[in-house]
Short mmCIF file of C-alpha atoms in Angstrom, two decimals:
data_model
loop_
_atom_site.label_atom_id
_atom_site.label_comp_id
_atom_site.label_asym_id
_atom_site.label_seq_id
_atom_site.Cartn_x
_atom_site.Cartn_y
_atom_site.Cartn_z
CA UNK S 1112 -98.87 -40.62 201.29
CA UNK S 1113 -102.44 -39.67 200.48
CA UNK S 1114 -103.68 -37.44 203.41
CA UNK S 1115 -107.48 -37.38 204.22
CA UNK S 1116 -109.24 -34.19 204.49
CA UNK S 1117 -111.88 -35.04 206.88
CA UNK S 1118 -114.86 -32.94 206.98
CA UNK S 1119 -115.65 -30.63 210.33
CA UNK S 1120 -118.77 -30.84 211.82
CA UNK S 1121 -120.09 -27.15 211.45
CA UNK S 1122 -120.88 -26.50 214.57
CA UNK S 1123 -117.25 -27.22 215.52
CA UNK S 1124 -116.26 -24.59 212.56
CA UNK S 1125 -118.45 -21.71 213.90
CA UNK S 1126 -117.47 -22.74 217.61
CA UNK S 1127 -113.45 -21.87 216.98
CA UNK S 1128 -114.36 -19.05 214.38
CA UNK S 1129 -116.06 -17.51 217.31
CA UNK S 1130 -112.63 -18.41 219.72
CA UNK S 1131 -110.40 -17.15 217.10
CA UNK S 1132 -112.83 -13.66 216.79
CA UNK S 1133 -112.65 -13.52 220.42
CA UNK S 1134 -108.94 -13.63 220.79
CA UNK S 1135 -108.52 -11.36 218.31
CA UNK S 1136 -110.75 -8.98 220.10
CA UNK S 1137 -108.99 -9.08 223.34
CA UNK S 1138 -105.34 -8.89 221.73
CA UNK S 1139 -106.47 -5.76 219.57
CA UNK S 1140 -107.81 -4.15 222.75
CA UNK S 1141 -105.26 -5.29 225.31
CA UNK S 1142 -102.62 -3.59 222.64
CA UNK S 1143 -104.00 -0.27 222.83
CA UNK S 1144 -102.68 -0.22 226.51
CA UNK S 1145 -99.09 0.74 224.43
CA UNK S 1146 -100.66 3.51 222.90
CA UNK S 1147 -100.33 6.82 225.48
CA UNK S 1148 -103.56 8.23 224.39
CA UNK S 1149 -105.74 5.46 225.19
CA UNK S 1150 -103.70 5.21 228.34
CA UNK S 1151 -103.90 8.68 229.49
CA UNK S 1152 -107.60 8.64 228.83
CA UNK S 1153 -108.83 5.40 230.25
CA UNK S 1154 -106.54 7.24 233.68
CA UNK S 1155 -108.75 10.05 233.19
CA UNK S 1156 -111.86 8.05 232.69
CA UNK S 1157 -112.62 8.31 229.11
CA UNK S 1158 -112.52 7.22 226.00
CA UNK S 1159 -111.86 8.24 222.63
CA UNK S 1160 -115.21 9.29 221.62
CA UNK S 1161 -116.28 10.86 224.52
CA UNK S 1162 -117.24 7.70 226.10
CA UNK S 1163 -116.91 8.19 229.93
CA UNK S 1164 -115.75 5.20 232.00
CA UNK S 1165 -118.52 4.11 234.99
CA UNK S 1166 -120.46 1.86 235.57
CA UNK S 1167 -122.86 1.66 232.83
CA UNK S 1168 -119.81 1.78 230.29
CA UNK S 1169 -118.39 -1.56 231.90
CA UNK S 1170 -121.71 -2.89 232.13
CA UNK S 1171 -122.70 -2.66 228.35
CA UNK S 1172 -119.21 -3.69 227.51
CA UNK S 1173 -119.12 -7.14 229.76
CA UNK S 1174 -122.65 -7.42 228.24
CA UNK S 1175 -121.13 -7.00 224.66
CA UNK S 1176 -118.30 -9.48 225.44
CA UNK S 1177 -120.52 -11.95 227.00
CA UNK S 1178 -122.73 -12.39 224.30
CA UNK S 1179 -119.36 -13.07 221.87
CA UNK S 1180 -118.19 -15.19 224.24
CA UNK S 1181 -121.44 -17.69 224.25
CA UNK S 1182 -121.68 -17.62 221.10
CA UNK S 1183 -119.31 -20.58 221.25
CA UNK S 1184 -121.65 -22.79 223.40
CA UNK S 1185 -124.44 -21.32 221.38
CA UNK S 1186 -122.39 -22.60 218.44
CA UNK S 1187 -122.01 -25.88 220.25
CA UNK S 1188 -124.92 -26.57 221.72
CA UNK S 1189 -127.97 -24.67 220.45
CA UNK S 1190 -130.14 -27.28 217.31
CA UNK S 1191 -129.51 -25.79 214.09
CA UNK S 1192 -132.66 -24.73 213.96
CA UNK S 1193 -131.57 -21.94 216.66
CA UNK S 1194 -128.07 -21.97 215.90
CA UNK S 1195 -127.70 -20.94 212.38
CA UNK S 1196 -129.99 -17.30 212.23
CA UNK S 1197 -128.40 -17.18 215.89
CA UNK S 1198 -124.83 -17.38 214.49
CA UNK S 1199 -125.78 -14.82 211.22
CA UNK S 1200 -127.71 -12.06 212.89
CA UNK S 1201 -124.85 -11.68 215.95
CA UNK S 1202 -122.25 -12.43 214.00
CA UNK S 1203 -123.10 -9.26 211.43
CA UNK S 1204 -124.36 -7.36 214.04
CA UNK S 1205 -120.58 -7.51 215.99
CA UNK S 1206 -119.31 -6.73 212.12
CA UNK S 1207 -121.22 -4.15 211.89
CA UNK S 1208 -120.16 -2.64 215.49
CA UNK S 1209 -116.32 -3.37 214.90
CA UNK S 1210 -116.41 -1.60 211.82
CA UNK S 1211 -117.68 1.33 213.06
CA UNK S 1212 -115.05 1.37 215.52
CA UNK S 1213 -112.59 2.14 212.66
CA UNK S 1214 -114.18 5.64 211.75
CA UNK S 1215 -111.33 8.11 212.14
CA UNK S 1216 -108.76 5.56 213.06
CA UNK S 1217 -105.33 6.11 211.94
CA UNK S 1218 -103.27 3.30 213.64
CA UNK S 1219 -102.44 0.25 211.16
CA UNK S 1220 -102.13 -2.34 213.77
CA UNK S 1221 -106.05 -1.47 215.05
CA UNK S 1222 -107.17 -1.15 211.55
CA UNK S 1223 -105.57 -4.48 210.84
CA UNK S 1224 -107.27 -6.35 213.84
CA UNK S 1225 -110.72 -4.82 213.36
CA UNK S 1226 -110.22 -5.78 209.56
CA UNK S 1227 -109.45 -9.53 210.52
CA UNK S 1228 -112.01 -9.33 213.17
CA UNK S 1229 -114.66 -8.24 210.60
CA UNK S 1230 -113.66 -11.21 207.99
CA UNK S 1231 -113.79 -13.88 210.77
CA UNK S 1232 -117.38 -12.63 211.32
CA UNK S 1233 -118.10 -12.46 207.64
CA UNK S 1234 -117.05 -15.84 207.80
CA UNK S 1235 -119.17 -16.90 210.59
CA UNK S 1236 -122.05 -15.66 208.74
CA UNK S 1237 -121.54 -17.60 205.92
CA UNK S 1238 -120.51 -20.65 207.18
CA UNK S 1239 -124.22 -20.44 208.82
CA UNK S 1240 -125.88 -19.53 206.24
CA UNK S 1241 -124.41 -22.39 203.91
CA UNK S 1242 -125.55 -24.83 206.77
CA UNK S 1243 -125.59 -28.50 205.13
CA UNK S 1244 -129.11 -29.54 204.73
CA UNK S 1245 -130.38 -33.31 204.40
CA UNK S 1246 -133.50 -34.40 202.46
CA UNK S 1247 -136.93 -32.89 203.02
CA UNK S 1248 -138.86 -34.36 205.84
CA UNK S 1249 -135.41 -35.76 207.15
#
């Protein structure tokens, strides 16, 4: 049996790169909660870093998720036009953030995450900037 490869539609290809970033995001950051020291420091309201944790901390960071987040309907929705230099300059600018995260870092399954995290936004970047293009004046 000869099994057709159908082409995706890129906007559907950037849409579940920027799912699969996001649930790779929240599952990297959810399991820190096993790790003691981020526990006993988000108890005592900080972070590694010296980030405190208030209001402005949670603000910047539901802004920082949000924007992830609609990048999906951005990927979706948004003409190409808009979409594609939409889709590179967030999607390297959240590479560029989550690798800075890994500065000192010595656990492997954080590393790993942020490392996948950073190559699904890689990707995202240059499956926009490869957008097909039709004829001129099309």
């Amino acid at each position: 049996m000869n099994l057709i490869d159908a082409r995706t539609d890129v906007k559907l290809v950037l849409s579940g790169l920027w799912v699969t970033t996001l649930l790779v995001f929240a599952y990297v950051d959810l399991f820190g909660f096993y790790r003691a020291d981020l526990i006993n420091g988000v108890l005592a309201g900080r972070l590694p870093g010296a980030f405190a944790i208030g209001q402005t901390f949670l603000l910047l960071t539901t802004v920082y998720v949000t924007v992830a987040a609609l990048m999906v309907a951005v990927s979706l929705r948004a003409p190409a036009r808009l979409n594609r230099p939409a889709n590179i300059v967030v999607s390297l600018f959240y590479a560029l953030t989550a690798a800075v995260t890994l500065i000192g870092e010595t656990w492997i399954y954080y590393i790993v995450g942020i490392t996948v995290q950073v190559a699904l936004l890689l990707l995202i970047t240059r499956v926009a900037w490869t957008w097909p293009r039709g004829p001129a004046g099309a």
